[in-house]
C-alpha positions as a printed Julia matrix, in Angstrom:
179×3 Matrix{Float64}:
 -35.89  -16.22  79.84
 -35.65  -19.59  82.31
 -38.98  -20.37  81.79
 -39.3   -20.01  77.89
 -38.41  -23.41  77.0
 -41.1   -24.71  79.0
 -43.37  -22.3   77.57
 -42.01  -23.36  73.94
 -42.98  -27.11  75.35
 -46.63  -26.16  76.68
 -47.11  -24.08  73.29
 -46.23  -27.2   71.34
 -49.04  -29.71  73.27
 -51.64  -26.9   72.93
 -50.9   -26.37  69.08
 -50.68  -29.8   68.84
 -54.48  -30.23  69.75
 -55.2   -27.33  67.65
 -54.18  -29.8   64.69
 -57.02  -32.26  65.13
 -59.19  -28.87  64.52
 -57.8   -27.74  61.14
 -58.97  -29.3   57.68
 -57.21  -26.94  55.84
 -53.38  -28.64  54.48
 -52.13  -25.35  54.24
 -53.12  -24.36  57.55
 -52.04  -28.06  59.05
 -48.95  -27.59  57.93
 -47.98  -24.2   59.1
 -48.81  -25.53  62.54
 -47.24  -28.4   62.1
 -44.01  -26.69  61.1
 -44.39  -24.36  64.06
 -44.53  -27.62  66.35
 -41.74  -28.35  64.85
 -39.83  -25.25  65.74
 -41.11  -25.09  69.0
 -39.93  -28.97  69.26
 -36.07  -27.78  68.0
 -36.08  -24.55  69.85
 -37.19  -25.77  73.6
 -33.77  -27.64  74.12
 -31.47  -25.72  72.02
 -32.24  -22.5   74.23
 -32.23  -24.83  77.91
 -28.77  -26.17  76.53
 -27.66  -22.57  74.64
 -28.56  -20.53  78.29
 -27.73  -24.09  80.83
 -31.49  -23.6   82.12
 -32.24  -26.88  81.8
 -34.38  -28.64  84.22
 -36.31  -31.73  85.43
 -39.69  -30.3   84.74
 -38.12  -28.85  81.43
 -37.07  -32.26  80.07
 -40.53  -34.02  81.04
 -42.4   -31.18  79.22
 -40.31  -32.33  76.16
 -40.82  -35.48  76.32
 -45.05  -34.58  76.95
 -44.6   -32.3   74.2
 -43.01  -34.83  71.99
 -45.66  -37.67  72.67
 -49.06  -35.22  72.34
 -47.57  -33.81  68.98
 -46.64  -37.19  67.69
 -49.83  -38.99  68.64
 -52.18  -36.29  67.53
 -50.33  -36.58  64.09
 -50.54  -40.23  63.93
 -54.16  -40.08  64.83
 -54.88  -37.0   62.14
 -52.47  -39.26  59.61
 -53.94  -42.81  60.06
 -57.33  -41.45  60.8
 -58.48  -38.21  59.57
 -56.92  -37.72  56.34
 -57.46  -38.61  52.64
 -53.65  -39.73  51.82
 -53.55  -43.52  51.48
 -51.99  -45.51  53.98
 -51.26  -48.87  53.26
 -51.36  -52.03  55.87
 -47.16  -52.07  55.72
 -47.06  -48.66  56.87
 -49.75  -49.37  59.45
 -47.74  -52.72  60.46
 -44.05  -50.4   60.4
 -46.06  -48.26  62.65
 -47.57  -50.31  65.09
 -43.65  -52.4   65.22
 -42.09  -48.69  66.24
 -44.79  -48.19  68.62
 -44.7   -51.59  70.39
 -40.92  -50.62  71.17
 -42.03  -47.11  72.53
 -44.44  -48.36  74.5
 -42.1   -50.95  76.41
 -39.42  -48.06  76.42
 -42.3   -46.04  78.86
 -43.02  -49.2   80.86
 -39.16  -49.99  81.44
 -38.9   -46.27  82.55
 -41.76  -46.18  84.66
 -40.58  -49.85  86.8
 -37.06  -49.02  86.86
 -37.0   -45.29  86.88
 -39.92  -44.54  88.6
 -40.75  -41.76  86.04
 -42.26  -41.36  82.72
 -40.4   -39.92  79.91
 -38.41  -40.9   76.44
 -34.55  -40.32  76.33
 -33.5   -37.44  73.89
 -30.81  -39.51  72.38
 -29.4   -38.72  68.76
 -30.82  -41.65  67.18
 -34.45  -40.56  68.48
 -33.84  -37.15  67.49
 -33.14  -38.49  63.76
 -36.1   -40.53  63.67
 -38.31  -37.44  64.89
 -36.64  -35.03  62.07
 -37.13  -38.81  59.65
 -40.88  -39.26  60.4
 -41.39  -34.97  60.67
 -40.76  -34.42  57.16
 -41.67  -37.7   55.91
 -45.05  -36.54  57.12
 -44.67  -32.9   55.39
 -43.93  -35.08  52.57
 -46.72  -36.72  52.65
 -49.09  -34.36  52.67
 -47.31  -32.11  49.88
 -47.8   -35.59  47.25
 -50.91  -36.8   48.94
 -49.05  -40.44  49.97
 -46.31  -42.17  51.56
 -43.48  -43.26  49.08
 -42.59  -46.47  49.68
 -38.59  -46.09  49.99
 -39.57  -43.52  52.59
 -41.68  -45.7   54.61
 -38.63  -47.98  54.88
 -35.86  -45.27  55.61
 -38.03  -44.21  57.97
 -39.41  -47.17  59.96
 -35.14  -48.57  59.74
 -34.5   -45.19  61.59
 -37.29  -45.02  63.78
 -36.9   -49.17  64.72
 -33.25  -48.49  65.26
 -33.2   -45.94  67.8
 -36.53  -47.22  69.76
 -34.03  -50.68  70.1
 -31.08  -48.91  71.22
 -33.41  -46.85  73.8
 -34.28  -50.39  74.86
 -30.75  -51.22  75.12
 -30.17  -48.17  77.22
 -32.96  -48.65  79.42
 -31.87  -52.2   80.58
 -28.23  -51.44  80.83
 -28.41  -48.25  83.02
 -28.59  -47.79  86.9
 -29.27  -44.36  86.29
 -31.74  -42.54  83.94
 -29.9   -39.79  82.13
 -32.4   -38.11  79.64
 -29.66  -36.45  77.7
 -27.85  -39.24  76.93
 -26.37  -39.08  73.3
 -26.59  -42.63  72.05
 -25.72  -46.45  73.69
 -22.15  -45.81  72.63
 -21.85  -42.07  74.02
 -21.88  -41.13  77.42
């Protein structure tokens, strides 16, 4: 049992490679959704059974970065659903921020890893079935674009803000205003 939410985090970068394989949408999704369960299930069973670890919580974080990339690449790259330059542009914005959340983690922290703070867990569940969305209507509504890039911009800033403020790196930490 102490080892299955790593396992759950290894399963998910190993099915998320498996996506770039699959041309099926029905068979895409059903790994995509099982990403997504592995994703939700990892930390609810190291918090449920307090077997969290170190190791555990960079897994995650791996986890969460192959399975997002590999999507973003299959998305922007790979499929037939339109995407236009304003989601490219929302897009590229979010992941500017992420990227200078990993290189303020790596100089001050010494490690690499995203914080699993409420606001990024919203804009994971945002983008995760924005994307199922997307490929059930074969493109991107626009008002979900923008609910989605305002959730995802929001909590890569207040990571930022987090990052610069702390002495210590706390992976769990709930949000800028929580402890």
């Amino acid at each position: 049992m102490r080892a299955l939410p790593n396992v759950l985090s290894s399963l998910r970068i190993v099915l998320s490679f498996l996506l770039l394989a699959i041309s099926s949408p029905e068979a895409f999704s059903v790994l995509y959704v099982l990403c997504g369960i592995s994703d939700i299930a990892d930390g609810y069973i190291a918090r449920k059974f307090e077997i969290e670890t170190n190791l555990g919580a960079k897994l995650d974080s791996l986890g969460d970065f192959v399975f997002w990339a590999v999507v973003l690449v299959i998305f922007f790259f790979l499929s037939d659903i339109y995407v236009s330059n304003t989601v490219i542009f929302f897009v590229a914005v979010v992941a500017l921020v992420r990227l200078f959340n990993f290189i303020i983690t790596k100089a001050k922290f010494r490690q690499w890893g995203m914080l699993h703070t409420l606001g990024n867990k919203a804009a994971g569940f945002a983008l995760y079935v924005a994307i199922l969305l997307s490929i059930a209507f074969a493109h991107i509504p626009s008002p979900l674009v923008v609910g989605v890039f305002s959730v995802a911009l929001a909590s890569a800033a207040e990571e930022t803000g987090i990052l610069l403020t702390s002495s210590v790196y706390k992976v769990n930490q709930k949000s800028i205003f929580l402890p």
